[in-house]
Amino acid sequence: MAANSSTGSATEPPGLETQWREIDNLNQQQLRAGDSWYLLDKRWYDQWKEYVHAGDQNSSSYPGKIDNTELYEDLESYHLKERLSENEDFVLVPAEAWHKLLSWYDMMDDQPPLERKVVDLPSTVKVEVYPVEIYLCLSSNMESTVSACFSRADKIHAIHQKIRQHLNVSETAESRLWMRSTDTSSERLRNLNMTVLDACLSSGMTVIMEIRNADGTWPTSRPQIMRNSADEDSYRGPPGVCGLTNLGNTCFMNSALQCLSNTPPLTEYFLRNSYLEELNFTNPLGMKGEIAEAYADVIKQMWSGRHYSVVPRVFKTKVGHFASQFLGYQQHDSQELLSFLLDGLHEDLNRVKKKEYIELRDADGRPDQEVAEEAWRNHLRRNDSVIVDTFHGLFKSTLVCPECNKVSVTFDPFCYLSVPLPVSKERVMEVFYVSLDPTAKPTQYRLIVPKAGRVIDLCTALSQATGVPPNQMAVADVFNHRFYRIYQADESLSCILDRDDIFVYQLSSGCVDQEGEEVVMAIYMRERSHYRDYGSGSNSYSTSLFGHPLLISVPRAQCTREDLYQLLLKRLARYVRPLDPSEEVEEEEEEDEEELYKAQTNGVSDDEGEEDSEEAGPSKKEEETQESSQAKEQNNCQSEASPSSEGEERAEEEESSSEPDRGSSTEEGQSASGSTDTNSQDATDGDQSAGVEPSGKEEEDEDEDEEEEEEAASCAQANKRLPGRRRYTERQKKALFTIQAVNSNGTTERGMGEADGGFSFSSQPYIAIDWDPDMKKKYYNENEAEKYIKHQSMDVPHQQITVQLQECIELFTTVETLEEENPWYCPTCKKHQLATKKLDLWSLPEVLIIHLKRFSYTKYSREKLDTIVEFPLRDLDFSGFLLKKTVNSTEPPCRYDLISVSNHYGGLRDGHYTSYARNKDNGQWYYFDDSKVTYAREEQIVTSAAYLLFYQRQDKIRQPSVPPPVPSSSQPENHVSSQTHDGMDGASSCVSMETD
């Protein structure tokens, strides 16, 4: 720019001595960072000094107009020559001296002034003679660049404005800058208040301006693989009516984002780009503006009206980066995410750049109005942002010492109200009652029990319905056909979840214990496969659990196999068909395979390893394949032990009949009892180690003579070690099933006890009823076994507790005593006290967030409260809850209207979040379920799933600018396509995860 174009003609200079004195004095000033100094050609400056020192205004040494021609490379670009030296080629004068000389002598036409900045470098402060020359361009046309020079002390904002001027970019267009040092590397220039020096910009680098697209995305991050998104490019929907793709258990985040997106003052703040001027990059409590920018990107896309659904992947990544608890894809609480996000946005947009320390003062008897105003002023001295403007209110906290009655009053800001729900002291539980009557089907009851009660309370409630004494009941959790847990009478009911299948069994007598006359047995149903399981390294038959288990009390004297068999046969009479007399015997050859199975499954000893297995207890996993590990050679012994002639059979029968009775009345009973001598296990173990081939082939395939001789010898030895087993007769009595002692999982088989066929138990006994598949199919009625009846208590509809929102707010303001984990330090008593505390609302914000505390956590229990909270959609009046009463007409009203709701469906361990929200532009309510968006009616909004409520003060609610759409039969209810658009990280997704 020509000098005379800005300064006009030179003014009348003062006297020569005055000129020298003024300029010389100004040249003595110190360099200060940010000040401007100017370059003067050394020859012209020396000529001027000679002129003023001569003292003759008519002297021939008059310097004429300021002329810096010798400092330029050429008079077209006016670039400064390289390697110019101070006091040899030029001199530096401060801005004030320059302007005086310019006003006295003017400057050569078209020459620009050589203004330079003082920069504060790490080691020195100096005038920056050679500025940074940077190339400027737009991301849409990176081939066309213009160059411009900037001081290292200039702000990035100056570069931003220079690009707008040189490249004709509208002031209203939202843009962002990128710094590119190489052809492949670019870095975002986020902080426009950062200097060129701090941003590490150097000459030759390029700064690129990127302008946001109309659909809210940025050109550099628009996915390139979605070139088939013509439908989305042409889509024009209501702004804000946009889904959010579930990235994997991120419905909690989507729900909170939808509620904030439909908070008018906050969304309009971002859509107006007001946040750009308030980004705080230096706040140590903030996130360098990154959370605010990531949130702004999501909002701008959602409100562009160009997308069915947006993929908030970059936002999710930023959240996880600054809050590690949200890393990964686990389920989280939407209220926790909302709390983090509001705090993060506040710190990123905090207008207070340097927070001062403020010591909090107690009221000390001062009036509430005075203390409240002081507290709010102090809060704004450290916290001033759009979040404070929109969401922050003030409540009064009153603490009273129980010992000295010291009263402490403080006023504290809040961002949301966490209000408790009235907690019922009772609980509804559903159980299945199994009677002693074998012909009676299980009955399902619905009982009301104390929430903090014990198992005996459950039995007492059931006793009132059945007439059976509580001490004759056993309570168990059944899972996967086994007992997951058998409860003791004094255990807390909080151990039982609503989703557990609880069975209550009637016992024949009360007060049963391990040392008493009766023992409680857990009975499992098992079915063995048709084939041996050779692949597992054993040749035993695999087994699997089925049906419902039983708990029965048995006299200890009747714990023999025959007695148990008859007892169980009677107990299962409802769904197990007994044998006809004609079916009770069968040919020996038909029994061979059955006898083989019985011998191999009943020869397991009770060792310490199995005790460990039992103590480990059951686990709720998928049903495991049941196995019984037996020796291959004992199987051979079993098949070869059958007498080959009738004479041998009789001889063996006579021999066995001369022995004392072993406690089994039939030969079938003997074979079912199997081996009771632990020596048989020793023989089996030896055979297993010597005779089982890794290949898993059957014994019939082994025809080597030596092996056959060894097998015969082993069989003879094994038969000698089976004193409780009779030799086979020609015809044998048949049994429906066999009985096997097992561990609590029903997987590992245990020892048989004494040799007389009785069981001996050192802990809770578990018995398996083992069924041959053919026998089970013929005699076991599965349909009948699964049947149950519903008691009339099940027909009474479960009455959900309904409370008013006002009741919850009243609970919030109720006096409570501090917990032991959180005492208050009394300044008078000089010790921690369990003081009483009362919270009262003093002032409310424009948008009030109410958090319904549905998740209850105590020392003894964790639960989710499904209480229906009836909250008004309009005219929620807080005037009755505010301590600060309206004193004049300028005070804002206390009436609020609902604008959005975050819902949680499910329980503590799992669940799904959705949201309802009222669009700020058309006033229509919508239901947001991740990427799905549907119209919603007002009567649908109040449910037991409501978790977060967003209310806006009525005086701030704007009337809809466009009429709400009217759903019609021609318009699909679900108008959000499965297409999604990820305009943030260069990736796209066409898969919508609708649930967590």
Short mmCIF file of C-alpha atoms in Angstrom, two decimals, residues 638-914:
data_model
loop_
_atom_site.label_atom_id
_atom_site.label_comp_id
_atom_site.label_asym_id
_atom_site.label_seq_id
_atom_site.Cartn_x
_atom_site.Cartn_y
_atom_site.Cartn_z
CA GLN A 638 -18.38 -107.65 32.55
CA SER A 639 -19.21 -109.29 29.23
CA GLU A 640 -17.02 -112.33 29.75
CA ALA A 641 -18.16 -112.98 33.34
CA SER A 642 -21.49 -114.45 32.15
CA PRO A 643 -21.46 -118.23 32.65
CA SER A 644 -21.10 -120.22 29.41
CA SER A 645 -23.24 -123.15 30.56
CA GLU A 646 -26.36 -123.70 32.64
CA GLY A 647 -24.43 -125.85 35.09
CA GLU A 648 -21.91 -123.13 35.75
CA GLU A 649 -24.73 -120.64 36.30
CA ARG A 650 -26.38 -122.84 38.94
CA ALA A 651 -23.07 -123.51 40.65
CA GLU A 652 -22.29 -119.85 40.85
CA GLU A 653 -25.81 -119.08 42.07
CA GLU A 654 -25.51 -121.65 44.85
CA GLU A 655 -22.11 -120.28 45.78
CA SER A 656 -23.39 -116.72 45.95
CA SER A 657 -26.55 -117.70 47.84
CA SER A 658 -24.42 -119.19 50.61
CA GLU A 659 -22.94 -115.75 51.25
CA PRO A 660 -24.61 -113.30 53.69
CA ASP A 661 -27.22 -110.97 52.21
CA ARG A 662 -25.49 -107.78 51.02
CA GLY A 663 -28.56 -105.58 51.28
CA SER A 664 -29.92 -106.04 47.76
CA SER A 665 -33.05 -108.11 47.26
CA THR A 666 -32.78 -108.73 43.54
CA GLU A 667 -30.05 -109.55 41.14
CA GLU A 668 -30.97 -106.40 39.21
CA GLY A 669 -30.52 -104.49 42.42
CA GLN A 670 -27.09 -106.02 42.80
CA SER A 671 -26.07 -105.04 39.33
CA ALA A 672 -27.46 -101.53 39.85
CA SER A 673 -25.47 -101.21 43.05
CA GLY A 674 -22.35 -102.21 41.21
CA SER A 675 -18.98 -102.44 42.89
CA THR A 676 -18.70 -101.06 46.40
CA ASP A 677 -15.22 -102.29 47.09
CA THR A 678 -12.59 -99.62 46.53
CA ASN A 679 -10.20 -102.35 45.44
CA SER A 680 -12.23 -102.70 42.28
CA GLN A 681 -11.27 -99.13 41.47
CA ASP A 682 -7.63 -99.97 41.95
CA ALA A 683 -7.96 -102.79 39.48
CA THR A 684 -9.83 -100.51 37.11
CA ASP A 685 -7.20 -97.81 37.36
CA GLY A 686 -4.53 -100.32 36.54
CA ASP A 687 -6.49 -101.63 33.62
CA GLN A 688 -7.13 -98.14 32.34
CA SER A 689 -3.50 -97.23 32.35
CA ALA A 690 -2.53 -100.43 30.63
CA GLY A 691 -5.38 -101.24 28.32
CA VAL A 692 -6.92 -98.08 26.85
CA GLU A 693 -5.59 -97.22 23.43
CA PRO A 694 -5.24 -93.58 22.42
CA SER A 695 -6.92 -94.41 19.13
CA GLY A 696 -10.19 -95.16 20.94
CA LYS A 697 -10.90 -98.41 19.14
CA GLU A 698 -13.29 -100.97 20.70
CA GLU A 699 -12.13 -104.16 22.43
CA GLU A 700 -13.67 -106.31 19.68
CA ASP A 701 -11.04 -104.91 17.31
CA GLU A 702 -8.21 -106.20 19.48
CA ASP A 703 -7.42 -109.80 18.47
CA GLU A 704 -3.87 -110.25 19.61
CA ASP A 705 -3.43 -113.36 21.75
CA GLU A 706 -1.36 -111.74 24.45
CA GLU A 707 -3.92 -109.05 25.08
CA GLU A 708 -6.72 -111.61 25.28
CA GLU A 709 -4.81 -113.60 27.86
CA GLU A 710 -4.16 -110.45 29.91
CA GLU A 711 -7.85 -109.51 29.70
CA ALA A 712 -8.95 -112.97 30.89
CA ALA A 713 -6.56 -112.78 33.83
CA SER A 714 -7.74 -109.27 34.70
CA CYS A 715 -11.37 -110.35 34.54
CA ALA A 716 -10.79 -113.26 36.86
CA GLN A 717 -9.02 -110.99 39.30
CA ALA A 718 -11.76 -108.34 39.09
CA ASN A 719 -14.49 -110.90 39.75
CA LYS A 720 -12.77 -111.90 42.95
CA ARG A 721 -12.84 -108.26 44.02
CA LEU A 722 -16.61 -107.88 43.61
CA PRO A 723 -18.07 -109.54 46.71
CA GLY A 724 -21.33 -107.55 46.50
CA ARG A 725 -22.12 -108.74 42.98
CA ARG A 726 -24.03 -111.96 42.20
CA ARG A 727 -23.44 -114.08 39.16
CA TYR A 728 -25.98 -113.80 36.39
CA THR A 729 -28.95 -116.11 36.19
CA GLU A 730 -30.69 -117.06 33.01
CA ARG A 731 -33.48 -114.54 33.56
CA GLN A 732 -33.14 -111.31 35.50
CA LYS A 733 -35.46 -108.69 37.04
CA LYS A 734 -35.55 -105.39 35.13
CA ALA A 735 -35.17 -101.78 36.52
CA LEU A 736 -36.32 -98.52 34.88
CA PHE A 737 -33.19 -96.59 35.83
CA THR A 738 -29.99 -96.77 37.83
CA ILE A 739 -28.88 -94.59 40.73
CA GLN A 740 -25.51 -92.86 40.88
CA ALA A 741 -23.97 -90.52 43.47
CA VAL A 742 -22.61 -87.40 41.74
CA ASN A 743 -21.18 -84.01 42.57
CA SER A 744 -23.26 -80.81 42.74
CA ASN A 745 -22.89 -80.22 39.01
CA GLY A 746 -24.17 -83.68 38.20
CA THR A 747 -21.02 -84.32 36.22
CA THR A 748 -18.50 -86.19 38.36
CA GLU A 749 -19.62 -89.54 39.79
CA ARG A 750 -18.83 -90.31 43.38
CA GLY A 751 -18.23 -93.32 45.63
CA MET A 752 -21.04 -95.69 46.54
CA GLY A 753 -20.52 -95.79 50.29
CA GLU A 754 -20.70 -99.07 52.20
CA ALA A 755 -20.63 -102.56 50.69
CA ASP A 756 -24.23 -103.28 51.66
CA GLY A 757 -25.50 -100.95 48.96
CA GLY A 758 -26.17 -97.99 51.27
CA PHE A 759 -24.93 -94.42 50.72
CA SER A 760 -22.80 -92.56 53.22
CA PHE A 761 -22.53 -88.77 52.93
CA SER A 762 -20.21 -86.25 54.53
CA SER A 763 -21.90 -83.21 52.91
CA GLN A 764 -24.95 -82.32 50.80
CA PRO A 765 -25.75 -85.51 48.84
CA TYR A 766 -26.45 -85.29 45.11
CA ILE A 767 -27.95 -88.30 43.36
CA ALA A 768 -28.39 -88.84 39.63
CA ILE A 769 -31.17 -91.00 38.19
CA ASP A 770 -29.59 -92.40 35.04
CA TRP A 771 -31.90 -93.36 32.16
CA ASP A 772 -31.17 -95.53 29.21
CA PRO A 773 -32.46 -93.59 26.14
CA ASP A 774 -34.81 -96.40 25.12
CA MET A 775 -36.16 -96.81 28.62
CA LYS A 776 -36.65 -93.05 28.97
CA LYS A 777 -38.53 -92.88 25.70
CA LYS A 778 -40.79 -95.74 26.72
CA TYR A 779 -41.50 -94.99 30.38
CA TYR A 780 -40.76 -91.27 30.96
CA ASN A 781 -43.47 -88.76 29.90
CA GLU A 782 -41.59 -85.52 29.24
CA ASN A 783 -44.72 -83.47 28.49
CA GLU A 784 -46.31 -84.45 31.78
CA ALA A 785 -43.10 -83.79 33.70
CA GLU A 786 -42.98 -80.19 32.44
CA LYS A 787 -46.57 -79.35 33.36
CA TYR A 788 -47.41 -77.02 36.21
CA ILE A 789 -50.45 -75.08 37.39
CA LYS A 790 -50.84 -71.42 38.29
CA HIS A 791 -52.20 -70.45 41.64
CA GLN A 792 -54.91 -67.81 41.67
CA SER A 793 -52.34 -65.34 43.05
CA MET A 794 -50.75 -65.37 39.58
CA ASP A 795 -54.02 -64.09 38.08
CA VAL A 796 -53.92 -60.95 40.17
CA PRO A 797 -52.17 -58.36 38.00
CA HIS A 798 -48.93 -57.08 39.42
CA GLN A 799 -49.67 -53.55 40.59
CA GLN A 800 -46.79 -51.27 39.68
CA ILE A 801 -46.08 -48.53 42.17
CA THR A 802 -47.01 -45.11 40.79
CA VAL A 803 -45.73 -41.87 42.30
CA GLN A 804 -45.88 -38.23 41.28
CA LEU A 805 -42.74 -36.35 40.29
CA GLN A 806 -43.54 -33.82 42.99
CA GLU A 807 -43.24 -36.60 45.59
CA CYS A 808 -39.71 -37.34 44.40
CA ILE A 809 -38.76 -33.67 44.65
CA GLU A 810 -40.19 -33.56 48.18
CA LEU A 811 -38.00 -36.54 49.09
CA PHE A 812 -35.01 -34.63 47.67
CA THR A 813 -35.68 -31.78 50.10
CA THR A 814 -36.28 -34.05 53.12
CA VAL A 815 -33.95 -33.91 56.13
CA GLU A 816 -31.57 -36.87 56.23
CA THR A 817 -28.68 -38.02 58.40
CA LEU A 818 -25.26 -38.34 56.80
CA GLU A 819 -23.88 -41.85 56.35
CA GLU A 820 -20.91 -43.11 58.33
CA GLU A 821 -18.79 -43.12 55.17
CA ASN A 822 -19.44 -39.40 54.60
CA PRO A 823 -19.37 -37.50 57.92
CA TRP A 824 -19.19 -33.71 58.27
CA TYR A 825 -16.41 -31.95 60.12
CA CYS A 826 -17.97 -29.65 62.70
CA PRO A 827 -15.83 -26.50 63.16
CA THR A 828 -17.18 -26.07 66.68
CA CYS A 829 -16.75 -29.64 67.95
CA LYS A 830 -13.52 -29.99 65.98
CA LYS A 831 -14.42 -33.51 64.88
CA HIS A 832 -16.42 -35.38 62.25
CA GLN A 833 -20.11 -35.73 62.97
CA LEU A 834 -23.05 -37.56 61.42
CA ALA A 835 -24.92 -34.31 60.94
CA THR A 836 -28.43 -33.89 59.59
CA LYS A 837 -28.54 -32.44 56.09
CA LYS A 838 -31.30 -30.66 54.20
CA LEU A 839 -31.23 -29.45 50.61
CA ASP A 840 -33.56 -26.71 49.39
CA LEU A 841 -33.91 -25.24 45.91
CA TRP A 842 -32.99 -21.56 45.72
CA SER A 843 -32.89 -20.73 42.01
CA LEU A 844 -33.53 -22.81 38.91
CA PRO A 845 -31.90 -22.71 35.46
CA GLU A 846 -33.48 -22.21 32.06
CA VAL A 847 -33.26 -25.96 31.34
CA LEU A 848 -33.75 -28.20 34.35
CA ILE A 849 -32.51 -31.80 34.14
CA ILE A 850 -34.11 -34.20 36.62
CA HIS A 851 -32.35 -37.52 37.18
CA LEU A 852 -34.67 -40.20 38.57
CA LYS A 853 -32.49 -42.42 40.77
CA ARG A 854 -33.82 -45.77 39.56
CA PHE A 855 -30.65 -47.66 40.39
CA SER A 856 -30.53 -48.33 44.12
CA TYR A 857 -27.23 -49.39 45.66
CA THR A 858 -26.91 -50.24 49.34
CA LYS A 859 -24.59 -52.37 51.45
CA TYR A 860 -27.01 -55.25 51.14
CA SER A 861 -28.64 -54.99 47.75
CA ARG A 862 -28.53 -53.62 44.22
CA GLU A 863 -31.70 -53.18 42.27
CA LYS A 864 -33.45 -51.15 39.62
CA LEU A 865 -36.72 -49.51 40.61
CA ASP A 866 -39.44 -49.84 37.95
CA THR A 867 -41.70 -47.37 39.72
CA ILE A 868 -43.87 -45.35 37.36
CA VAL A 869 -43.15 -41.68 37.97
CA GLU A 870 -45.97 -39.57 36.62
CA PHE A 871 -44.43 -36.36 35.36
CA PRO A 872 -46.31 -33.52 33.65
CA LEU A 873 -45.58 -32.64 30.04
CA ARG A 874 -46.62 -29.05 30.67
CA ASP A 875 -46.87 -26.59 33.53
CA LEU A 876 -44.52 -28.23 36.00
CA ASP A 877 -44.72 -25.65 38.79
CA PHE A 878 -41.73 -25.28 41.10
CA SER A 879 -42.93 -22.23 42.97
CA GLY A 880 -43.83 -24.36 45.99
CA PHE A 881 -40.32 -25.84 46.18
CA LEU A 882 -38.28 -22.63 45.91
CA LEU A 883 -37.01 -20.90 49.03
CA LYS A 884 -36.38 -17.76 47.02
CA LYS A 885 -39.80 -16.24 46.56
CA THR A 886 -40.56 -13.92 43.65
CA VAL A 887 -40.14 -10.37 44.87
CA ASN A 888 -40.97 -8.47 41.69
CA SER A 889 -42.38 -8.96 38.23
CA THR A 890 -38.92 -9.14 36.65
CA GLU A 891 -38.21 -12.52 38.26
CA PRO A 892 -38.55 -15.44 35.82
CA PRO A 893 -41.55 -17.73 36.32
CA CYS A 894 -41.18 -21.18 37.84
CA ARG A 895 -43.21 -23.15 35.29
CA TYR A 896 -41.57 -25.65 33.00
CA ASP A 897 -42.53 -27.73 29.96
CA LEU A 898 -41.01 -31.11 29.09
CA ILE A 899 -38.70 -31.17 26.06
CA SER A 900 -37.05 -34.63 26.20
CA VAL A 901 -36.79 -37.91 28.14
CA SER A 902 -34.07 -40.54 28.32
CA ASN A 903 -35.49 -44.05 28.89
CA HIS A 904 -33.84 -47.17 30.29
CA TYR A 905 -35.40 -50.59 29.70
CA GLY A 906 -34.13 -53.73 31.42
CA GLY A 907 -32.35 -54.51 34.66
CA LEU A 908 -29.04 -53.90 36.39
CA ARG A 909 -26.88 -56.16 34.24
CA ASP A 910 -28.39 -55.42 30.87
CA GLY A 911 -30.72 -52.95 29.28
CA HIS A 912 -31.37 -50.58 26.43
CA TYR A 913 -31.64 -46.79 26.24
CA THR A 914 -33.97 -44.78 24.01
#
